[in-house]
PDB file of C-alpha atoms in Angstrom:
ATOM      1  CA  MET A 755      -8.337   1.280 -14.620  1.00 55.00           C
ATOM      2  CA  LYS A 756      -4.996   1.556 -15.159  1.00 64.00           C
ATOM      3  CA  PRO A 757      -2.167   1.638 -12.615  1.00 66.00           C
ATOM      4  CA  ASP A 758      -0.907   4.083 -13.590  1.00 74.00           C
ATOM      5  CA  ASP A 759      -4.542   6.058 -12.612  1.00 87.00           C
ATOM      6  CA  LEU A 760      -4.308   6.433  -9.390  1.00 94.00           C
ATOM      7  CA  ILE A 761      -0.224   5.838  -8.518  1.00 96.00           C
ATOM      8  CA  ILE A 762       1.394   7.953  -8.682  1.00 96.00           C
ATOM      9  CA  GLN A 763       4.726   6.633  -6.500  1.00 96.00           C
ATOM     10  CA  THR A 764       5.658   4.078  -5.226  1.00 97.00           C
ATOM     11  CA  ILE A 765       8.030   3.713  -2.095  1.00 97.00           C
ATOM     12  CA  THR A 766       9.965   0.283  -1.057  1.00 95.00           C
ATOM     13  CA  PRO A 767      11.234   1.930   1.980  1.00 94.00           C
ATOM     14  CA  THR A 768      14.686   1.124   3.030  1.00 92.00           C
ATOM     15  CA  THR A 769      14.584  -0.884   6.810  1.00 87.00           C
ATOM     16  CA  HIS A 770      16.635  -0.834  10.072  1.00 83.00           C
ATOM     17  CA  ASP A 771      17.888  -3.283  12.139  1.00 76.00           C
ATOM     18  CA  LEU A 772      17.721  -2.093  15.449  1.00 64.00           C
ATOM     19  CA  GLY A 773      18.499  -5.931  16.597  1.00 61.00           C
ATOM     20  CA  ASP A 774      15.716  -6.490  18.557  1.00 65.00           C
ATOM     21  CA  PHE A 775      12.830  -5.905  15.968  1.00 71.00           C
ATOM     22  CA  ARG A 776      13.191  -4.299  12.185  1.00 83.00           C
ATOM     23  CA  VAL A 777      12.138  -0.598  11.499  1.00 89.00           C
ATOM     24  CA  HIS A 778      10.956   0.006   7.765  1.00 92.00           C
ATOM     25  CA  ARG A 779      10.724   4.093   6.858  1.00 94.00           C
ATOM     26  CA  SER A 780       9.223   4.908   3.403  1.00 96.00           C
ATOM     27  CA  LEU A 781       9.190   8.702   3.985  1.00 95.00           C
ATOM     28  CA  PRO A 782      11.963  11.011   4.322  1.00 93.00           C
ATOM     29  CA  ALA A 783      12.487   8.556   0.695  1.00 92.00           C
ATOM     30  CA  PRO A 784      14.272  10.170  -2.436  1.00 89.00           C
ATOM     31  CA  GLY A 785      12.209  11.667  -5.020  1.00 90.00           C
ATOM     32  CA  ARG A 786       9.559  12.862  -1.912  1.00 93.00           C
ATOM     33  CA  THR A 787       9.598  14.047   1.633  1.00 92.00           C
ATOM     34  CA  MET A 788       5.907  14.694   3.129  1.00 96.00           C
ATOM     35  CA  VAL A 789       2.515  13.697   2.067  1.00 98.00           C
ATOM     36  CA  GLY A 790       0.329  16.488   3.474  1.00 98.00           C
ATOM     37  CA  PRO A 791       1.701  17.263   6.115  1.00 98.00           C
ATOM     38  CA  PHE A 792       3.208  13.945   6.988  1.00 98.00           C
ATOM     39  CA  ILE A 793       7.098  14.209   6.869  1.00 97.00           C
ATOM     40  CA  PHE A 794       8.326  10.889   8.308  1.00 96.00           C
ATOM     41  CA  PHE A 795       6.254   7.512   8.252  1.00 97.00           C
ATOM     42  CA  ASP A 796       7.822   4.145  10.345  1.00 96.00           C
ATOM     43  CA  GLN A 797       6.304   0.764  11.538  1.00 95.00           C
ATOM     44  CA  ALA A 798       8.598  -0.332  14.046  1.00 92.00           C
ATOM     45  CA  GLY A 799       7.967  -4.487  14.161  1.00 86.00           C
ATOM     46  CA  PRO A 800       6.321  -7.326  13.670  1.00 88.00           C
ATOM     47  CA  ALA A 801       9.003  -8.623  16.449  1.00 87.00           C
ATOM     48  CA  ARG A 802       8.759 -10.747  19.820  1.00 90.00           C
ATOM     49  CA  ILE A 803      10.756  -9.006  22.914  1.00 89.00           C
ATOM     50  CA  GLY A 804      11.990 -11.357  24.853  1.00 90.00           C
ATOM     51  CA  ALA A 805      11.780 -11.986  28.365  1.00 91.00           C
ATOM     52  CA  GLY A 806      13.873  -9.631  30.490  1.00 88.00           C
ATOM     53  CA  GLN A 807      14.516  -7.393  27.477  1.00 89.00           C
ATOM     54  CA  GLY A 808      13.182  -4.276  26.604  1.00 86.00           C
ATOM     55  CA  ILE A 809      12.813  -1.240  23.736  1.00 87.00           C
ATOM     56  CA  ASP A 810      14.766   1.460  25.436  1.00 89.00           C
ATOM     57  CA  VAL A 811      15.266   4.836  22.426  1.00 91.00           C
ATOM     58  CA  ARG A 812      16.901   7.507  24.986  1.00 95.00           C
ATOM     59  CA  PRO A 813      15.934  10.550  25.664  1.00 97.00           C
ATOM     60  CA  HIS A 814      16.529  12.949  21.890  1.00 97.00           C
ATOM     61  CA  PRO A 815      14.943  16.081  20.772  1.00 98.00           C
ATOM     62  CA  HIS A 816      13.093  17.642  17.772  1.00 98.00           C
ATOM     63  CA  ILE A 817      11.613  20.986  16.828  1.00 98.00           C
ATOM     64  CA  ASN A 818       8.817  22.446  14.767  1.00 98.00           C
ATOM     65  CA  LEU A 819       7.134  19.603  14.067  1.00 98.00           C
ATOM     66  CA  ALA A 820       4.306  16.308  16.049  1.00 98.00           C
ATOM     67  CA  THR A 821       5.426  12.790  16.868  1.00 98.00           C
ATOM     68  CA  VAL A 822       2.427  10.371  16.640  1.00 98.00           C
ATOM     69  CA  THR A 823       2.692   7.179  17.848  1.00 97.00           C
ATOM     70  CA  TYR A 824      -0.262   4.248  17.700  1.00 98.00           C
ATOM     71  CA  MET A 825       0.584   0.991  18.756  1.00 96.00           C
ATOM     72  CA  PHE A 826      -0.753  -2.055  17.143  1.00 97.00           C
ATOM     73  CA  GLU A 827       0.917  -3.886  19.462  1.00 96.00           C
ATOM     74  CA  GLY A 828       2.481  -4.048  22.874  1.00 94.00           C
ATOM     75  CA  ALA A 829       3.413  -1.059  24.952  1.00 95.00           C
ATOM     76  CA  PHE A 830       5.577   1.765  25.089  1.00 94.00           C
ATOM     77  CA  LEU A 831       5.960   4.403  28.283  1.00 97.00           C
ATOM     78  CA  HIS A 832       6.658   8.128  26.639  1.00 98.00           C
ATOM     79  CA  ARG A 833       8.130  10.714  28.407  1.00 98.00           C
ATOM     80  CA  ASP A 834       8.829  13.704  27.904  1.00 98.00           C
ATOM     81  CA  SER A 835      10.855  17.408  29.736  1.00 98.00           C
ATOM     82  CA  LEU A 836       6.996  18.821  30.438  1.00 98.00           C
ATOM     83  CA  GLY A 837       6.692  16.194  32.708  1.00 98.00           C
ATOM     84  CA  THR A 838       4.267  14.074  30.831  1.00 98.00           C
ATOM     85  CA  GLU A 839       4.526  10.553  31.910  1.00 98.00           C
ATOM     86  CA  GLN A 840       1.963   8.282  30.038  1.00 98.00           C
ATOM     87  CA  LEU A 841       1.900   4.211  28.675  1.00 97.00           C
ATOM     88  CA  ILE A 842       0.599   3.796  25.289  1.00 97.00           C
ATOM     89  CA  GLU A 843      -1.232   0.785  24.783  1.00 96.00           C
ATOM     90  CA  PRO A 844      -2.430  -0.898  21.450  1.00 96.00           C
ATOM     91  CA  GLY A 845      -5.900   1.470  19.241  1.00 96.00           C
ATOM     92  CA  ALA A 846      -4.886   4.965  21.109  1.00 97.00           C
ATOM     93  CA  ILE A 847      -2.302   7.580  19.808  1.00 98.00           C
ATOM     94  CA  ASN A 848      -0.248   9.628  21.429  1.00 98.00           C
ATOM     95  CA  LEU A 849       0.661  12.758  19.843  1.00 98.00           C
ATOM     96  CA  MET A 850       4.146  15.453  20.678  1.00 98.00           C
ATOM     97  CA  THR A 851       3.711  18.697  19.266  1.00 98.00           C
ATOM     98  CA  ALA A 852       7.762  19.388  19.630  1.00 98.00           C
ATOM     99  CA  GLY A 853       7.616  23.424  18.098  1.00 98.00           C
ATOM    100  CA  SER A 854      10.105  25.081  19.311  1.00 98.00           C
ATOM    101  CA  GLY A 855      12.397  22.312  21.833  1.00 98.00           C
ATOM    102  CA  ILE A 856      10.964  19.357  23.796  1.00 98.00           C
ATOM    103  CA  VAL A 857      12.678  15.456  24.207  1.00 98.00           C
ATOM    104  CA  HIS A 858      10.918  12.456  25.316  1.00 98.00           C
ATOM    105  CA  SER A 859      12.303   9.771  25.672  1.00 97.00           C
ATOM    106  CA  GLU A 860       9.848   5.612  25.497  1.00 95.00           C
ATOM    107  CA  ARG A 861      10.603   2.922  26.932  1.00 94.00           C
ATOM    108  CA  SER A 862       9.227  -0.496  27.397  1.00 92.00           C
ATOM    109  CA  PRO A 863       7.267  -0.470  30.484  1.00 92.00           C
ATOM    110  CA  ASP A 864       8.689  -2.979  33.002  1.00 90.00           C
ATOM    111  CA  SER A 865       4.934  -5.032  32.605  1.00 90.00           C
ATOM    112  CA  ASP A 866       6.387  -5.555  29.007  1.00 89.00           C
ATOM    113  CA  ARG A 867      10.120  -6.452  30.513  1.00 91.00           C
ATOM    114  CA  ALA A 868       9.463  -8.838  33.164  1.00 90.00           C
ATOM    115  CA  ARG A 869       7.846 -11.976  30.763  1.00 92.00           C
ATOM    116  CA  GLU A 870       8.294 -12.034  26.714  1.00 92.00           C
ATOM    117  CA  SER A 871       6.001  -9.023  24.983  1.00 91.00           C
ATOM    118  CA  LYS A 872       5.129  -7.800  21.689  1.00 91.00           C
ATOM    119  CA  LEU A 873       6.088  -5.076  19.146  1.00 91.00           C
ATOM    120  CA  SER A 874       4.248  -3.546  16.261  1.00 94.00           C
ATOM    121  CA  ALA A 875       3.861   0.032  16.047  1.00 96.00           C
ATOM    122  CA  ILE A 876       3.268   3.207  13.008  1.00 97.00           C
ATOM    123  CA  GLN A 877       5.791   5.571  14.590  1.00 96.00           C
ATOM    124  CA  THR A 878       5.248   9.920  11.748  1.00 98.00           C
ATOM    125  CA  TRP A 879       6.427  12.620  12.304  1.00 98.00           C
ATOM    126  CA  LEU A 880       3.564  16.524  10.876  1.00 98.00           C
ATOM    127  CA  ALA A 881       5.053  18.725  10.079  1.00 98.00           C
ATOM    128  CA  LEU A 882       4.172  22.545  11.501  1.00 98.00           C
ATOM    129  CA  PRO A 883       2.881  24.997   9.363  1.00 97.00           C
ATOM    130  CA  ASP A 884       4.292  27.674   8.390  1.00 97.00           C
ATOM    131  CA  GLY A 885       3.346  30.842  11.733  1.00 96.00           C
ATOM    132  CA  VAL A 886       3.262  28.000  14.933  1.00 98.00           C
ATOM    133  CA  GLU A 887       6.379  25.274  14.430  1.00 98.00           C
ATOM    134  CA  GLU A 888       7.508  27.176  17.409  1.00 98.00           C
ATOM    135  CA  MET A 889       4.502  26.968  19.541  1.00 98.00           C
ATOM    136  CA  ALA A 890       4.814  25.748  22.800  1.00 98.00           C
ATOM    137  CA  PRO A 891       5.019  22.745  23.703  1.00 98.00           C
ATOM    138  CA  ALA A 892       2.626  20.248  23.980  1.00 98.00           C
ATOM    139  CA  PHE A 893       0.973  16.913  24.577  1.00 98.00           C
ATOM    140  CA  GLU A 894      -1.828  14.820  24.445  1.00 98.00           C
ATOM    141  CA  HIS A 895      -2.601  11.171  24.992  1.00 98.00           C
ATOM    142  CA  VAL A 896      -6.817  10.048  23.545  1.00 98.00           C
ATOM    143  CA  SER A 897      -7.500   6.405  24.420  1.00 96.00           C
ATOM    144  CA  GLU A 898      -8.393   3.980  22.289  1.00 95.00           C
ATOM    145  CA  GLY A 899     -12.277   4.793  23.292  1.00 96.00           C
ATOM    146  CA  GLY A 900     -11.802   8.374  22.161  1.00 98.00           C
ATOM    147  CA  LEU A 901     -11.130   7.497  18.766  1.00 98.00           C
ATOM    148  CA  PRO A 902     -13.916   6.591  16.172  1.00 98.00           C
ATOM    149  CA  VAL A 903     -14.400   3.810  14.290  1.00 97.00           C
ATOM    150  CA  ILE A 904     -16.937   2.611  10.942  1.00 96.00           C
ATOM    151  CA  ASP A 905     -18.241  -0.033  10.491  1.00 94.00           C
ATOM    152  CA  CYS A 906     -18.007  -1.097   6.908  1.00 90.00           C
ATOM    153  CA  GLY A 907     -18.982  -4.181   7.226  1.00 91.00           C
ATOM    154  CA  ARG A 908     -16.236  -6.281   6.356  1.00 95.00           C
ATOM    155  CA  ALA A 909     -14.133  -3.634   6.459  1.00 96.00           C
ATOM    156  CA  ASN A 910     -13.677  -1.604  10.001  1.00 96.00           C
ATOM    157  CA  ALA A 911     -11.848   2.165   9.789  1.00 97.00           C
ATOM    158  CA  ARG A 912     -10.060   3.833  13.146  1.00 98.00           C
ATOM    159  CA  VAL A 913     -10.334   7.927  12.650  1.00 98.00           C
ATOM    160  CA  ILE A 914      -7.352   8.609  14.132  1.00 98.00           C
ATOM    161  CA  MET A 915      -7.026  12.398  12.728  1.00 98.00           C
ATOM    162  CA  GLY A 916      -9.059  14.602  10.224  1.00 98.00           C
ATOM    163  CA  SER A 917     -12.428  13.575   9.600  1.00 97.00           C
ATOM    164  CA  LEU A 918     -13.330  11.049   6.870  1.00 95.00           C
ATOM    165  CA  TRP A 919     -16.611   8.894   6.154  1.00 94.00           C
ATOM    166  CA  GLY A 920     -18.815  11.593   7.978  1.00 94.00           C
ATOM    167  CA  ALA A 921     -17.120  11.397  11.632  1.00 96.00           C
ATOM    168  CA  SER A 922     -13.908  12.755  13.407  1.00 97.00           C
ATOM    169  CA  SER A 923     -11.491  12.643  15.152  1.00 98.00           C
ATOM    170  CA  PRO A 924     -10.336  14.668  18.803  1.00 98.00           C
ATOM    171  CA  VAL A 925      -6.919  14.730  18.323  1.00 98.00           C
ATOM    172  CA  THR A 926      -6.212  18.250  17.285  1.00 98.00           C
ATOM    173  CA  THR A 927      -3.785  18.683  14.074  1.00 98.00           C
ATOM    174  CA  TYR A 928      -1.939  21.641  12.984  1.00 98.00           C
ATOM    175  CA  ALA A 929      -2.868  21.568   9.000  1.00 98.00           C
ATOM    176  CA  ASP A 930      -5.505  19.604   6.991  1.00 98.00           C
ATOM    177  CA  THR A 931      -4.400  15.814   8.298  1.00 98.00           C
ATOM    178  CA  ILE A 932      -5.875  13.059   7.124  1.00 98.00           C
ATOM    179  CA  TYR A 933      -4.831   9.433   9.591  1.00 98.00           C
ATOM    180  CA  ALA A 934      -7.146   6.254   9.357  1.00 98.00           C
ATOM    181  CA  ASP A 935      -5.965   2.094  10.710  1.00 98.00           C
ATOM    182  CA  ILE A 936      -8.171   0.283   8.314  1.00 98.00           C
ATOM    183  CA  GLN A 937      -8.289  -3.117   9.200  1.00 98.00           C
ATOM    184  CA  LEU A 938     -10.232  -5.016   5.460  1.00 98.00           C
ATOM    185  CA  MET A 939     -11.698  -8.813   6.661  1.00 98.00           C
ATOM    186  CA  PRO A 940     -11.407 -12.031   3.601  1.00 97.00           C
ATOM    187  CA  GLY A 941     -13.764  -9.485   0.396  1.00 97.00           C
ATOM    188  CA  GLY A 942     -14.166  -6.592   2.692  1.00 97.00           C
ATOM    189  CA  SER A 943     -14.099  -2.948   1.250  1.00 97.00           C
ATOM    190  CA  VAL A 944     -13.885   0.888   2.220  1.00 97.00           C
ATOM    191  CA  PRO A 945     -14.081   4.286   0.591  1.00 96.00           C
ATOM    192  CA  ILE A 946     -10.954   5.895  -0.758  1.00 96.00           C
ATOM    193  CA  ASP A 947     -11.912   9.749  -1.700  1.00 91.00           C
ATOM    194  CA  ALA A 948     -11.076  12.177  -3.039  1.00 85.00           C
ATOM    195  CA  ASP A 949     -11.248  15.195  -0.144  1.00 86.00           C
ATOM    196  CA  ALA A 950      -7.331  15.979   0.569  1.00 95.00           C
ATOM    197  CA  ASP A 951      -4.714  17.424  -1.021  1.00 97.00           C
ATOM    198  CA  GLU A 952      -2.198  14.841  -1.154  1.00 98.00           C
ATOM    199  CA  ARG A 953      -2.992  11.012   0.571  1.00 98.00           C
ATOM    200  CA  ALA A 954      -1.218   7.780   0.195  1.00 98.00           C
ATOM    201  CA  LEU A 955      -1.874   4.193   0.932  1.00 98.00           C
ATOM    202  CA  TYR A 956       0.153   1.599   3.711  1.00 98.00           C
ATOM    203  CA  VAL A 957      -0.452  -1.834   3.383  1.00 96.00           C
ATOM    204  CA  ALA A 958       1.139  -2.898   7.271  1.00 96.00           C
ATOM    205  CA  GLY A 959       0.469  -6.312   7.442  1.00 95.00           C
ATOM    206  CA  GLY A 960      -2.055  -8.187   4.324  1.00 96.00           C
ATOM    207  CA  ASP A 961      -2.867  -8.347   1.214  1.00 96.00           C
ATOM    208  CA  ALA A 962      -5.109  -5.386  -0.154  1.00 98.00           C
ATOM    209  CA  ALA A 963      -5.680  -3.665  -3.622  1.00 97.00           C
ATOM    210  CA  ILE A 964      -7.231  -1.032  -4.541  1.00 96.00           C
ATOM    211  CA  ASP A 965      -9.782  -1.011  -7.831  1.00 95.00           C
ATOM    212  CA  GLY A 966      -7.973  -4.373  -8.907  1.00 93.00           C
ATOM    213  CA  VAL A 967      -3.997  -2.844  -8.449  1.00 94.00           C
ATOM    214  CA  PRO A 968      -2.699  -5.227  -6.158  1.00 96.00           C
ATOM    215  CA  LEU A 969      -1.462  -3.974  -2.860  1.00 97.00           C
ATOM    216  CA  LEU A 970       2.273  -4.573  -1.889  1.00 96.00           C
ATOM    217  CA  PRO A 971       3.261  -5.691   2.020  1.00 94.00           C
ATOM    218  CA  GLN A 972       5.319  -2.047   3.216  1.00 93.00           C
ATOM    219  CA  THR A 973       4.785  -0.488   0.823  1.00 95.00           C
ATOM    220  CA  LEU A 974       3.286   3.412   0.490  1.00 97.00           C
ATOM    221  CA  TYR A 975       1.391   4.194  -2.775  1.00 97.00           C
ATOM    222  CA  VAL A 976       1.167   7.979  -3.175  1.00 97.00           C
ATOM    223  CA  LEU A 977      -1.989   7.976  -4.782  1.00 97.00           C
ATOM    224  CA  ARG A 978      -2.984  10.871  -7.645  1.00 96.00           C
ATOM    225  CA  PRO A 979      -5.018  13.341  -6.682  1.00 96.00           C
ATOM    226  CA  GLY A 980      -8.647  13.598  -7.289  1.00 95.00           C
ATOM    227  CA  THR A 981      -9.536  10.097  -7.797  1.00 95.00           C
ATOM    228  CA  ARG A 982     -11.545   8.610  -6.549  1.00 95.00           C
ATOM    229  CA  ALA A 983     -10.934   3.841  -6.105  1.00 96.00           C
ATOM    230  CA  THR A 984     -12.157   1.533  -3.293  1.00 97.00           C
ATOM    231  CA  LEU A 985      -9.910  -0.410  -1.090  1.00 97.00           C
ATOM    232  CA  MET A 986     -10.705  -4.290  -0.824  1.00 97.00           C
ATOM    233  CA  SER A 987      -8.415  -7.229   0.483  1.00 97.00           C
ATOM    234  CA  VAL A 988      -9.057 -11.578  -0.951  1.00 97.00           C
ATOM    235  CA  ASP A 989      -7.844 -12.845   2.558  1.00 97.00           C
ATOM    236  CA  GLY A 990      -7.462  -9.504   4.371  1.00 97.00           C
ATOM    237  CA  GLY A 991      -5.239  -6.626   5.462  1.00 97.00           C
ATOM    238  CA  ARG A 992      -4.112  -3.945   7.057  1.00 98.00           C
ATOM    239  CA  VAL A 993      -3.646  -0.925   5.916  1.00 98.00           C
ATOM    240  CA  MET A 994      -3.405   2.766   7.247  1.00 98.00           C
ATOM    241  CA  TYR A 995      -4.874   5.543   4.815  1.00 98.00           C
ATOM    242  CA  CYS A 996      -2.621   9.421   5.798  1.00 98.00           C
ATOM    243  CA  GLY A 997      -2.532  13.078   4.219  1.00 98.00           C
ATOM    244  CA  GLY A 998      -4.232  16.361   3.978  1.00 98.00           C
ATOM    245  CA  GLU A 999      -3.226  19.566   2.740  1.00 97.00           C
ATOM    246  CA  ALA A1000      -0.267  20.153   0.178  1.00 96.00           C
ATOM    247  CA  PHE A1001       3.133  23.052   2.551  1.00 96.00           C
ATOM    248  CA  GLN A1002       3.531  25.492  -0.249  1.00 93.00           C
ATOM    249  CA  THR A1003       6.746  26.519   1.837  1.00 93.00           C
ATOM    250  CA  ALA A1004       9.836  23.945   1.510  1.00 91.00           C
ATOM    251  CA  ARG A1005      11.277  22.128   4.977  1.00 94.00           C
ATOM    252  CA  HIS A1006      13.617  20.949   5.318  1.00 94.00           C
ATOM    253  CA  VAL A1007      15.057  17.537   7.587  1.00 93.00           C
ATOM    254  CA  TRP A1008      17.474  16.385   9.888  1.00 93.00           C
ATOM    255  CA  TRP A1009      18.152  13.665  12.400  1.00 93.00           C
ATOM    256  CA  ASN A1010      15.447  14.223  14.545  1.00 95.00           C
ATOM    257  CA  PHE A1011      14.540  17.476  13.558  1.00 96.00           C
ATOM    258  CA  VAL A1012      12.362  19.278  10.456  1.00 97.00           C
ATOM    259  CA  SER A1013      11.864  23.403  10.532  1.00 97.00           C
ATOM    260  CA  SER A1014      11.149  25.646   6.743  1.00 96.00           C
ATOM    261  CA  SER A1015      14.640  26.605   7.478  1.00 96.00           C
ATOM    262  CA  LYS A1016      18.347  25.560   7.918  1.00 94.00           C
ATOM    263  CA  ASP A1017      19.876  27.739   9.926  1.00 95.00           C
ATOM    264  CA  ARG A1018      17.516  26.323  12.635  1.00 96.00           C
ATOM    265  CA  LEU A1019      18.781  22.327  12.025  1.00 95.00           C
ATOM    266  CA  PHE A1020      21.600  23.629  12.510  1.00 93.00           C
ATOM    267  CA  GLN A1021      20.698  26.714  15.676  1.00 96.00           C
ATOM    268  CA  ALA A1022      19.182  22.712  17.185  1.00 97.00           C
ATOM    269  CA  ARG A1023      21.934  20.926  15.993  1.00 95.00           C
ATOM    270  CA  GLU A1024      24.066  22.705  19.043  1.00 95.00           C
ATOM    271  CA  ASP A1025      21.265  23.483  21.821  1.00 97.00           C
ATOM    272  CA  TRP A1026      21.413  19.899  21.860  1.00 97.00           C
ATOM    273  CA  GLU A1027      25.386  19.080  21.660  1.00 95.00           C
ATOM    274  CA  ALA A1028      25.461  22.118  24.894  1.00 96.00           C
ATOM    275  CA  MET A1029      22.791  20.279  26.102  1.00 95.00           C
ATOM    276  CA  ARG A1030      20.806  23.688  26.692  1.00 97.00           C
ATOM    277  CA  PHE A1031      16.881  21.735  26.295  1.00 98.00           C
ATOM    278  CA  PRO A1032      15.096  21.042  29.089  1.00 97.00           C
ATOM    279  CA  LEU A1033      15.625  17.029  30.344  1.00 96.00           C
ATOM    280  CA  ILE A1034      13.050  14.383  30.969  1.00 98.00           C
ATOM    281  CA  PRO A1035      12.153  14.048  34.642  1.00 97.00           C
ATOM    282  CA  GLY A1036      13.114  10.393  35.946  1.00 94.00           C
ATOM    283  CA  ASP A1037      14.560   9.766  33.193  1.00 96.00           C
ATOM    284  CA  ASP A1038      17.419  12.040  32.966  1.00 94.00           C
ATOM    285  CA  GLN A1039      20.888   9.779  33.162  1.00 94.00           C
ATOM    286  CA  GLU A1040      21.251   8.949  29.074  1.00 94.00           C
ATOM    287  CA  PHE A1041      20.728  10.140  25.954  1.00 95.00           C
ATOM    288  CA  ILE A1042      20.869   9.737  22.557  1.00 95.00           C
ATOM    289  CA  PRO A1043      24.072  12.070  20.955  1.00 95.00           C
ATOM    290  CA  ILE A1044      23.865  14.409  18.119  1.00 92.00           C
ATOM    291  CA  PRO A1045      25.331  11.954  15.127  1.00 89.00           C
ATOM    292  CA  GLN A1046      28.953  13.077  13.794  1.00 79.00           C
ATOM    293  CA  GLY A1047      30.028  14.524  10.143  1.00 65.00           C
ATOM    294  CA  ARG A1048      28.869  17.240   8.745  1.00 61.00           C
ATOM    295  CA  PRO A1049      24.540  17.880   8.443  1.00 59.00           C
ATOM    296  CA  LYS A1050      22.796  17.010   4.353  1.00 59.00           C
ATOM    297  CA  THR A1051      19.563  17.835   4.478  1.00 65.00           C
ATOM    298  CA  VAL A1052      16.636  16.811   2.901  1.00 65.00           C
ATOM    299  CA  SER A1053      14.595  19.942   1.427  1.00 65.00           C
ATOM    300  CA  TYR A1054      10.103  19.451   1.106  1.00 58.00           C
ATOM    301  CA  PRO A1055       8.564  20.277  -1.960  1.00 59.00           C
TER     302      PRO A1055
END
């Protein structure tokens, strides 16, 4: 099969150097803001953090979306304005639903700061569907042992969200969503079915190919709807599989805000500047300020 028969868009992420580590951002991208409900897709790291140092993502707000944090290596201590304090470690998931508005921070735990540590994670945002964008904020954590893992012989796949390969994740979804962490051993393979409106593969590390078409690391591949294929690896690789329901109503993105209404984005900006968002208990002494300049939104579809 020709590459164009399987892949309709190849997205090379923009890379942001944050000092101690790099972030590779695939979504939003020119020509595509969403894949199913996924409207933001970052790979943070991999990186080594020196003893006495740590990552500090200071308090910042979100609206009308849900954030999904999934760790490969290292840990984050999540705090939010609901009073949540939750350590996330490899194989677990934090789902934070911003809804009408929430503030959170993510920091290296003290145990990691005391020694040299590693950091590698996938951070995504899911746009909330029409009718629930302004739902009450919520948070849930599912540990590594709470997510189903499919054994495919020389490959395994952890179902993070939705239903795949006959298994279902317990994590809440607001729109039809598929999300999986696929680890391919040398010579391993898994089937990629056609049961979602929109789908993409992201090679987080190692090598992978789909029906013989090589896939590059740190690259997001949007698959043609309705196609079936086999994901495989020669030397071993790690691939994130994401997608789900195609949204029919436009979503606008600016800074940490997502909404079907541009006016709602501007209101959120004003609310953060005026500090009308709730504060985080135990982490209310600093914050990330609003970017300067006039907001320029990215829209989908």
